Short mmCIF file of N, CA and C in Angstrom, two decimals:
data_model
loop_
_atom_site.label_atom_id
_atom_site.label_comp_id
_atom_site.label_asym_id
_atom_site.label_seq_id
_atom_site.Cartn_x
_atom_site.Cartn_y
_atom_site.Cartn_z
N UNK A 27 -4.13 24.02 -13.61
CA UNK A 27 -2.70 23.96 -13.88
C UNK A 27 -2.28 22.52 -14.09
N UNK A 28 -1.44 22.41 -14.90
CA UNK A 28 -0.99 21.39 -15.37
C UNK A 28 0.93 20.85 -14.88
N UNK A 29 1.24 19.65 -14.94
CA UNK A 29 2.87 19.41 -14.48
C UNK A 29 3.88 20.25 -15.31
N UNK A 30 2.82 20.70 -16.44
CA UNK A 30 4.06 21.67 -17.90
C UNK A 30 3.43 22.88 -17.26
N UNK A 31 2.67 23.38 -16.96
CA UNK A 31 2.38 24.92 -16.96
C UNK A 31 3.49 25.87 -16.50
N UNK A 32 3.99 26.65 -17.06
CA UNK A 32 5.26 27.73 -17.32
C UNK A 32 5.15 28.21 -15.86
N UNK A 33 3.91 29.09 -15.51
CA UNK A 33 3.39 29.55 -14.22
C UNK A 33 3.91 29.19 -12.67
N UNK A 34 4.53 27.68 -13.24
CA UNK A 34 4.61 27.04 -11.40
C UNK A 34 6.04 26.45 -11.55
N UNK A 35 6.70 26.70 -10.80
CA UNK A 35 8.08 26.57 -10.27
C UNK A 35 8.52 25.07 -10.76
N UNK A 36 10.01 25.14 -10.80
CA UNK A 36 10.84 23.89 -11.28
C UNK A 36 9.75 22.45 -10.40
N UNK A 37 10.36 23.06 -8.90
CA UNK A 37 9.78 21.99 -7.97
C UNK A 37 8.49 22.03 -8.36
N UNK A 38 7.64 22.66 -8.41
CA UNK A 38 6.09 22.76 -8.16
C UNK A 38 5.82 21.95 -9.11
N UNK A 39 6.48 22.02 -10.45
CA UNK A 39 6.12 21.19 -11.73
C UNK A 39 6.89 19.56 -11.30
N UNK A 40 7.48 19.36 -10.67
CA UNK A 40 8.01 18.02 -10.52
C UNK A 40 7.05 17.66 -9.49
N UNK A 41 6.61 18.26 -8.47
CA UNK A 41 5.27 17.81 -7.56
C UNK A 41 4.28 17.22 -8.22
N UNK A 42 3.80 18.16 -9.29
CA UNK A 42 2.57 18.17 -9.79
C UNK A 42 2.74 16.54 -10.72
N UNK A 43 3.88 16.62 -11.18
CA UNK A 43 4.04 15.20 -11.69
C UNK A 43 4.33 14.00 -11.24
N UNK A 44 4.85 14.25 -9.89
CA UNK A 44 4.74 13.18 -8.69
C UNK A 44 3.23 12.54 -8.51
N UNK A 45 2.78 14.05 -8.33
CA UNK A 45 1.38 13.90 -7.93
C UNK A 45 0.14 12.76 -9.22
N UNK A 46 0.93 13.36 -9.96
CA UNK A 46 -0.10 13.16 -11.00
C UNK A 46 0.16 11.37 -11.44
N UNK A 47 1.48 11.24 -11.63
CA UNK A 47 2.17 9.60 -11.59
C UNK A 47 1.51 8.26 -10.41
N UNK A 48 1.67 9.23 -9.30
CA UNK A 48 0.95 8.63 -7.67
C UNK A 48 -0.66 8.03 -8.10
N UNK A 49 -1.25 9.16 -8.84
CA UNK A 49 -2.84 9.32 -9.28
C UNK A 49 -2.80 8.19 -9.96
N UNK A 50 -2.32 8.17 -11.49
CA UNK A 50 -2.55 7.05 -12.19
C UNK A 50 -2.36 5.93 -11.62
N UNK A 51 -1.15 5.36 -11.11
CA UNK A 51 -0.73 4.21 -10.68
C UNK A 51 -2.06 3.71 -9.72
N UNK A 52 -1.80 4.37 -8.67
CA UNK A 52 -3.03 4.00 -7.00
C UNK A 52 -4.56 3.98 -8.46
N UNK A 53 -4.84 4.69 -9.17
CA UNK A 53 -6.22 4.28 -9.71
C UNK A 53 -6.25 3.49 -10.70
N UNK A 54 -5.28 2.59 -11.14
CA UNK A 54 -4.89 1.70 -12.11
C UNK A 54 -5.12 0.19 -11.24
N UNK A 55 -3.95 0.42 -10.19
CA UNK A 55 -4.03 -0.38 -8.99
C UNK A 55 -5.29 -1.17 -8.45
N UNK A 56 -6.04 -0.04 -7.66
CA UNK A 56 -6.99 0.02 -7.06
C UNK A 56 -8.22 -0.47 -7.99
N UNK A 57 -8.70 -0.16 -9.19
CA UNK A 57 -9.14 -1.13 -10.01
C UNK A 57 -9.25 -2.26 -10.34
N UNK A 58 -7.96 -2.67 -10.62
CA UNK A 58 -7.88 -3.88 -10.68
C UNK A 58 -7.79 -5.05 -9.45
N UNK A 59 -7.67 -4.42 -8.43
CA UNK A 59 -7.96 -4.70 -6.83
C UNK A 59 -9.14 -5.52 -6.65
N UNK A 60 -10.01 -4.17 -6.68
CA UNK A 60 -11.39 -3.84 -6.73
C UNK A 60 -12.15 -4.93 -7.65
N UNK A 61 -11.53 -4.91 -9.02
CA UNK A 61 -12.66 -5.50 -9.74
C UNK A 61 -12.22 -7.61 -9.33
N UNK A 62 -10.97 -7.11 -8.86
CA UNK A 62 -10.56 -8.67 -9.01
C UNK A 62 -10.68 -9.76 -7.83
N UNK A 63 -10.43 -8.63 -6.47
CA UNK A 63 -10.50 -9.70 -5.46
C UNK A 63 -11.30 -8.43 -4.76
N UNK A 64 -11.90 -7.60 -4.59
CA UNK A 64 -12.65 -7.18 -3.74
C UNK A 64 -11.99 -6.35 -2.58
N UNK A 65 -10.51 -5.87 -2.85
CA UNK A 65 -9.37 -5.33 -2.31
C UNK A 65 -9.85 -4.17 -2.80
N UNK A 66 -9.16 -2.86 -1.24
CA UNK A 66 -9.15 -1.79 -1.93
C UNK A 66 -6.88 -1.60 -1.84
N UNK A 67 -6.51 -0.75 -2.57
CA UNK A 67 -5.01 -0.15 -2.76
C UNK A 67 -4.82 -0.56 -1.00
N UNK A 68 -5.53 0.18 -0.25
CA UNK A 68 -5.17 -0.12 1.15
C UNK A 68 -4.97 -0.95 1.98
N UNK A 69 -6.64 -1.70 1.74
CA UNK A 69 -6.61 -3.31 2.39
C UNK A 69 -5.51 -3.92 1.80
N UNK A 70 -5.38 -4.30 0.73
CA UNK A 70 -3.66 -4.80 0.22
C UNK A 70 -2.40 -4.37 0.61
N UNK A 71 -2.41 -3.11 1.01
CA UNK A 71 -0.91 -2.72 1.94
C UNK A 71 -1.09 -3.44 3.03
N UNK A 72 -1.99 -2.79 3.46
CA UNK A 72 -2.08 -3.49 5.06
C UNK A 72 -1.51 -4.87 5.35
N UNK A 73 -2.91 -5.55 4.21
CA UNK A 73 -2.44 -7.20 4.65
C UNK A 73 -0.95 -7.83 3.78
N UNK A 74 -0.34 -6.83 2.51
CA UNK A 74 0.92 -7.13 2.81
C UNK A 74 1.93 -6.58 3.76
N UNK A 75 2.00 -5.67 3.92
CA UNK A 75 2.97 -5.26 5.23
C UNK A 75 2.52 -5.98 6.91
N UNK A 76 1.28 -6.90 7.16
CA UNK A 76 1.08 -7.78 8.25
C UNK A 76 1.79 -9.10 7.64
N UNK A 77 1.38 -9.12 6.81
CA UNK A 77 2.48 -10.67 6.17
C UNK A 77 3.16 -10.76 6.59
N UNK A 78 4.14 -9.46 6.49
CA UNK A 78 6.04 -9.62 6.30
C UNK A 78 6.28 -9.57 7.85
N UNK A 79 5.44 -9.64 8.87
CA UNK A 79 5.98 -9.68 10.34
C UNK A 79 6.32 -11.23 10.26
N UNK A 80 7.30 -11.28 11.72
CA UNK A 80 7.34 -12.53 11.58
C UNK A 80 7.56 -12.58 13.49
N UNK A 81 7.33 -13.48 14.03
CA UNK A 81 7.57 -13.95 15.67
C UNK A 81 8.44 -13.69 16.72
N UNK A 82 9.72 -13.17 15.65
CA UNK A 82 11.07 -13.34 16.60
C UNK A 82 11.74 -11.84 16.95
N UNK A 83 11.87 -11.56 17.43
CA UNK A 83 12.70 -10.08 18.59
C UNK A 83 12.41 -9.03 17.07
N UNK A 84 11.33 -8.05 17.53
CA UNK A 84 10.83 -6.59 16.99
C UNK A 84 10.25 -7.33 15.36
N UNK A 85 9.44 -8.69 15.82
CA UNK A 85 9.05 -9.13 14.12
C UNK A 85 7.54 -8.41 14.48
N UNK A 86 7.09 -8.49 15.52
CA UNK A 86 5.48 -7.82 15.13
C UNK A 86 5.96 -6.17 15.05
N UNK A 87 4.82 -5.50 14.53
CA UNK A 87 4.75 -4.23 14.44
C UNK A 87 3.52 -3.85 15.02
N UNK A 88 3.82 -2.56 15.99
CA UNK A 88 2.82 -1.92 16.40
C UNK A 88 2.20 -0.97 15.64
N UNK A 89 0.70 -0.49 16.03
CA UNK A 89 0.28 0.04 15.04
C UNK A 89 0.72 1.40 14.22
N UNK A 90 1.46 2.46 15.36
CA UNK A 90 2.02 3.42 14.89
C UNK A 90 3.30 2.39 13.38
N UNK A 91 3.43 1.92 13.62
CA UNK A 91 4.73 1.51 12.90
C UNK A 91 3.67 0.40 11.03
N UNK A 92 2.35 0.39 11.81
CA UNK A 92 1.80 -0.36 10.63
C UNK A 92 1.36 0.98 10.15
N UNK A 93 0.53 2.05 11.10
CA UNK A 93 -0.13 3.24 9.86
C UNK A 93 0.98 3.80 9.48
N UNK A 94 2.40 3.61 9.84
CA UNK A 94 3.23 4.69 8.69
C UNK A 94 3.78 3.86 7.64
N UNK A 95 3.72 2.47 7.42
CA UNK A 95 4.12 1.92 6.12
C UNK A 95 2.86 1.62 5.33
N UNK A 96 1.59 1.84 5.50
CA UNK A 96 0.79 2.16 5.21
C UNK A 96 -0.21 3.83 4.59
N UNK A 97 0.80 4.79 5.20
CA UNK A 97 0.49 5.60 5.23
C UNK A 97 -0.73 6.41 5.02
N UNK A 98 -1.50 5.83 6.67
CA UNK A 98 -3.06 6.29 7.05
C UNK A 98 -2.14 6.88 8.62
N UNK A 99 -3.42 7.27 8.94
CA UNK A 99 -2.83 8.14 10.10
C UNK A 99 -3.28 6.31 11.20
N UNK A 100 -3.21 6.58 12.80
CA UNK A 100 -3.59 5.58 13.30
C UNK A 100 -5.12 5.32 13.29
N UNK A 101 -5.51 6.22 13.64
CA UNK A 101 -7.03 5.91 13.76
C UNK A 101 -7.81 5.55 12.03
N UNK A 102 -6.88 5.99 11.51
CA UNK A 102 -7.63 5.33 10.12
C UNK A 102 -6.85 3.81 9.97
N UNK A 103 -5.90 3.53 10.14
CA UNK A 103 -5.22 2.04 10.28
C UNK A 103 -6.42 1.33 11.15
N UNK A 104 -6.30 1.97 12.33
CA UNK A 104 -7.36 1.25 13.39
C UNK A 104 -8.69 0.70 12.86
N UNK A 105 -9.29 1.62 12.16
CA UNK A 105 -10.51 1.47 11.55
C UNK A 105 -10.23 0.23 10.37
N UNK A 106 -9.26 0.42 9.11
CA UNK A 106 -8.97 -0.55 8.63
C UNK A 106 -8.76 -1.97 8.70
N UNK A 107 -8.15 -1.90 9.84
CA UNK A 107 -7.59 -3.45 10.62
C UNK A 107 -9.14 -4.07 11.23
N UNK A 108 -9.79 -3.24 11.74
CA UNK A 108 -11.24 -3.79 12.21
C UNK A 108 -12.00 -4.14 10.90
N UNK A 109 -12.18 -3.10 10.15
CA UNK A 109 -13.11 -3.85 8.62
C UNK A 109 -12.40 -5.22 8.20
N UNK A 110 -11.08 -5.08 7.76
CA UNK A 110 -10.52 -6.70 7.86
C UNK A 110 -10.56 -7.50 8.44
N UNK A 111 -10.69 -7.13 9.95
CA UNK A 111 -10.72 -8.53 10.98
C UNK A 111 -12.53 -8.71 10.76
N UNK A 112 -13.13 -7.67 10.62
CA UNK A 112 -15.04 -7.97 10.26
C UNK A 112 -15.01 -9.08 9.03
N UNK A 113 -14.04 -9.30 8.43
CA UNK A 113 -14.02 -9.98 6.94
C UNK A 113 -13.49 -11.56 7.57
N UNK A 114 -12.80 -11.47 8.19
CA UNK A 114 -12.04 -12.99 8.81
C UNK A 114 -10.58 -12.58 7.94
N UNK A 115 -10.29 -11.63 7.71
CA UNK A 115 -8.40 -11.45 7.21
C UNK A 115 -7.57 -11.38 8.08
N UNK A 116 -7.85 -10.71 9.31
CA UNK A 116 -7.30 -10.42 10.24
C UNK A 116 -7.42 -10.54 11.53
N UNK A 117 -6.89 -10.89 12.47
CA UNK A 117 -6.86 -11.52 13.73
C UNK A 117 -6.29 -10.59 14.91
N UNK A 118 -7.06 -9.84 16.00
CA UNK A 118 -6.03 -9.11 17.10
C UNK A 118 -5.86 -10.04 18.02
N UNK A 119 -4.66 -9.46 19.08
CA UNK A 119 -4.63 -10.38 20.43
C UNK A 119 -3.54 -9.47 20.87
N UNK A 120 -3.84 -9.60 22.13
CA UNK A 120 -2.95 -9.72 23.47
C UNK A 120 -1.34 -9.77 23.41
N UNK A 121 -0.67 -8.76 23.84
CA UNK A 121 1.32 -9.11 23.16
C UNK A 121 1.14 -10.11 24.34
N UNK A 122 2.29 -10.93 24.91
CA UNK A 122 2.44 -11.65 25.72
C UNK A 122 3.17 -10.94 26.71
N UNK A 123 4.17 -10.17 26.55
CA UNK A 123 4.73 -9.49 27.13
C UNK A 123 4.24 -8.13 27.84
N UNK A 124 3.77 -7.63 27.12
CA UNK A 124 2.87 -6.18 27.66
C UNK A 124 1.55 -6.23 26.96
N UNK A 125 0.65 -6.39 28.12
CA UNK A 125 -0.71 -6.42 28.11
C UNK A 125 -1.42 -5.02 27.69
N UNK A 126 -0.38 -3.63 27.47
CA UNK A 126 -0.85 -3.47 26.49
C UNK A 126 -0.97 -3.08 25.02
N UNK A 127 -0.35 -3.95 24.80
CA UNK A 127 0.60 -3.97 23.07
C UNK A 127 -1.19 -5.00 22.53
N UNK A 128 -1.05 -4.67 21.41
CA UNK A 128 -2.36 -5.21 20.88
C UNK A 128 -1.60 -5.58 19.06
N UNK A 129 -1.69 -7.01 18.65
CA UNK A 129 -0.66 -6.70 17.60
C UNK A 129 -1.65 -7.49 16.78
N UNK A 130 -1.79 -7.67 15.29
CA UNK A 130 -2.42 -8.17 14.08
C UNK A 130 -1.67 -9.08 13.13
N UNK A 131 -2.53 -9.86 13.24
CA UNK A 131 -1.63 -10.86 12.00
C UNK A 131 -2.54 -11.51 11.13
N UNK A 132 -2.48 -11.73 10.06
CA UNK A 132 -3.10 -11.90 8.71
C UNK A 132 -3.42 -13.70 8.91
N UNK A 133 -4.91 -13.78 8.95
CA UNK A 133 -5.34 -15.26 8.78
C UNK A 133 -4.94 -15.62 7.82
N UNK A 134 -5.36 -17.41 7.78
CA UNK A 134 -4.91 -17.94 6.26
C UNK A 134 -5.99 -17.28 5.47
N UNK A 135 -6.97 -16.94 5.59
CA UNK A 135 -7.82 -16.54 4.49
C UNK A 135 -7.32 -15.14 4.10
N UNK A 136 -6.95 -14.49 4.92
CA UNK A 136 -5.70 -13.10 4.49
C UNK A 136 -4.79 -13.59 3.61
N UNK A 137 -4.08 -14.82 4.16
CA UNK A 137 -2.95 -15.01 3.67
C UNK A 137 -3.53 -15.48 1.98
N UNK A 138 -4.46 -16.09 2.18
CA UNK A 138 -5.02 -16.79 0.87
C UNK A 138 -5.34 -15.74 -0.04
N UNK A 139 -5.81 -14.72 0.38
CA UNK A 139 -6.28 -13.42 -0.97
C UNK A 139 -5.04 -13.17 -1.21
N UNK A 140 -4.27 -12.28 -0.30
CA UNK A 140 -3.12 -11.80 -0.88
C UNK A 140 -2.39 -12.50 -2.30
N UNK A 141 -2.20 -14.02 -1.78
CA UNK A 141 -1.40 -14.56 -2.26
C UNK A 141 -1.98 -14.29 -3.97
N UNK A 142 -3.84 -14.61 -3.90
CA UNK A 142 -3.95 -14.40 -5.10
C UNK A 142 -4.64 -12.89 -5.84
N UNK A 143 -4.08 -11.96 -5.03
CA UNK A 143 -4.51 -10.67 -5.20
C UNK A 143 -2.91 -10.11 -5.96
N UNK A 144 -1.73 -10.89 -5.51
CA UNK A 144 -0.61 -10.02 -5.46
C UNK A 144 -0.24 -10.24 -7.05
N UNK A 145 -0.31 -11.39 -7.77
CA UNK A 145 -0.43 -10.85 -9.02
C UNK A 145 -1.04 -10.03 -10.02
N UNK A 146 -1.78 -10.05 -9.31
CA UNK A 146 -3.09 -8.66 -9.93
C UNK A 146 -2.45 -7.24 -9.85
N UNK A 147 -1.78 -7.43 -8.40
CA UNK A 147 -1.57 -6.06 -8.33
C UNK A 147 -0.08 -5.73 -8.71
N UNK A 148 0.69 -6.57 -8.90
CA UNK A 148 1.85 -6.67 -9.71
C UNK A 148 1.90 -6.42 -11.05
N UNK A 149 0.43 -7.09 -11.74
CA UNK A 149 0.53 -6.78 -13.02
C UNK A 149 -0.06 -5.05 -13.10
N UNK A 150 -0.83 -4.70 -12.15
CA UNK A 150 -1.81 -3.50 -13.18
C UNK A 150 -0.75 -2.43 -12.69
N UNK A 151 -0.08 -2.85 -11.40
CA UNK A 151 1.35 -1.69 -11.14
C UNK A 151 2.28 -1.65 -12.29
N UNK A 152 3.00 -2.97 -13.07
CA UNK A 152 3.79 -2.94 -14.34
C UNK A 152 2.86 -2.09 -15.61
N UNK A 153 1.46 -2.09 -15.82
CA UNK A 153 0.56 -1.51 -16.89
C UNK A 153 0.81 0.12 -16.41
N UNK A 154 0.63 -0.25 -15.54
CA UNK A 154 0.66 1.90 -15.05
C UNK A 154 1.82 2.57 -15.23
N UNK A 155 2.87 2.10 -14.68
CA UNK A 155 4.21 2.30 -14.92
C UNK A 155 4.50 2.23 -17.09
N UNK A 156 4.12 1.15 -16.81
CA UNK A 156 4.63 1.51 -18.48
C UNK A 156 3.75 2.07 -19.25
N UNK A 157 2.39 2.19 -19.16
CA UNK A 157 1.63 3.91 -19.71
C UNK A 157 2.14 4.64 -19.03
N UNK A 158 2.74 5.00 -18.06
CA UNK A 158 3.00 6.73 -17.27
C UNK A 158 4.37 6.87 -18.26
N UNK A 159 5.28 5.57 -18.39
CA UNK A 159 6.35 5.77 -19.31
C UNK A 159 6.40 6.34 -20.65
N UNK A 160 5.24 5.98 -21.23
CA UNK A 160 5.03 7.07 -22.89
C UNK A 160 4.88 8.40 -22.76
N UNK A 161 4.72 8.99 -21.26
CA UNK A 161 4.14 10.48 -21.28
C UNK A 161 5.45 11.15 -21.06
N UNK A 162 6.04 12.13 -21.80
CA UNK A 162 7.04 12.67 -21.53
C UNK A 162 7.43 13.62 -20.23
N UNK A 163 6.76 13.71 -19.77
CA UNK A 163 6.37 14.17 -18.27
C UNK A 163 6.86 13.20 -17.37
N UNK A 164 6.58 12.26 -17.45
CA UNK A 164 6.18 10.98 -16.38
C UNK A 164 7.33 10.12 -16.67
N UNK A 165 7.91 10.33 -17.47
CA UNK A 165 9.09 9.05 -18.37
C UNK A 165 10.18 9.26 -17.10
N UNK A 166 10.66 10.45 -16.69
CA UNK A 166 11.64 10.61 -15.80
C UNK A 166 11.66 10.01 -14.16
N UNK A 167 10.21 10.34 -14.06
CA UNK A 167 10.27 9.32 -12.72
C UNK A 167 9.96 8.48 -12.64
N UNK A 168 9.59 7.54 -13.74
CA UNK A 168 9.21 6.13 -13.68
C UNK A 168 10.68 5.60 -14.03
N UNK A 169 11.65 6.57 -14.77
CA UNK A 169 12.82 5.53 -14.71
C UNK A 169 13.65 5.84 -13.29
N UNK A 170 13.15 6.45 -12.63
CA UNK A 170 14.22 6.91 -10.97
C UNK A 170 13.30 5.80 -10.17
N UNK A 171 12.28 5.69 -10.10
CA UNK A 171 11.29 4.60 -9.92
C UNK A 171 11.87 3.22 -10.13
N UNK A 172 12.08 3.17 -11.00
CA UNK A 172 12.74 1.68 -11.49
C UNK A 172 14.09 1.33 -11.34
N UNK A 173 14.62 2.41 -11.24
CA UNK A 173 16.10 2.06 -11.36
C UNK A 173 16.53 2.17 -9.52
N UNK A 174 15.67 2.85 -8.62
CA UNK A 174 15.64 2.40 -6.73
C UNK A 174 15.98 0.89 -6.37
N UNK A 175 15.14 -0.26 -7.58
CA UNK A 175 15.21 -1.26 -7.10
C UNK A 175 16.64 -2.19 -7.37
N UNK A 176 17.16 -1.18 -8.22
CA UNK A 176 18.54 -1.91 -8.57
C UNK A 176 19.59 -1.92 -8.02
#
């Protein structure tokens, strides 16, 4: 079945094209990740959403709060954050306050890929978006897509 097939419901056909939009983009993405800095779609959420913490009252995030802007469950975050910290991207420690809060923050060598991963992934996200835009299927939510940020 296809996002046009007659067979499947208003919604079901707007799923299927959610679905299918999600597909291209994350494997457009993830490619160019992959071929460029050795990033997968994930490791790049991660170590941008550890970036954006910052020191001061509710700036770290715990991990429930990193696997849902990430959207891995915890124990797959958990696992993630360890392959990164195996790499030198990532750093755990001790909260200061409650011994047992365990929080992550992105080395400079984290900080250093990102920085030059994030145009990569800026550009092959603008390439996906504007191929998903020629498909008449896909044209509608790439402009509800685009027009969120305005």
């Amino acid at each position: 079945m296809t996002a046009t097939d007659p067979a499947l419901t208003g919604l079901a056909q707007s799923w299927c094209a959610l679905s299918l939009l999600h597909g291209k983009i994350e494997t457009r993405v993830e490619r160019a990740l992959q071929s460029g800095h050795g990033l997968s779609v994930r490791e790049y959420s991660l170590l941008d959403v550890l970036s954006r913490q910052h020191s001061g009252p509710g700036g770290h995030l715990q991990m429930k709060q990193v696997a849902d802007a990430v959207v891995l469950s915890q124990s797959a975050t958990t696992r993630l954050v360890t392959r990164l910290e195996d790499r030198g991207l990532l750093t755990r420690y001790l909260c200061d306050t409650d011994r047992r809060g365990i929080y992550t923050d992105v080395t400079e060598d984290g900080q250093s890929l990102l920085a030059e991963a994030r145009p990569t992934h800026d550009a092959a996200l603008r390439e996906a978006f504007d191929e998903a835009a020629e498909n008449p299927v896909l044209a509608p939510l790439v402009r509800t897509v685009e027009q969120l940020n305005n």
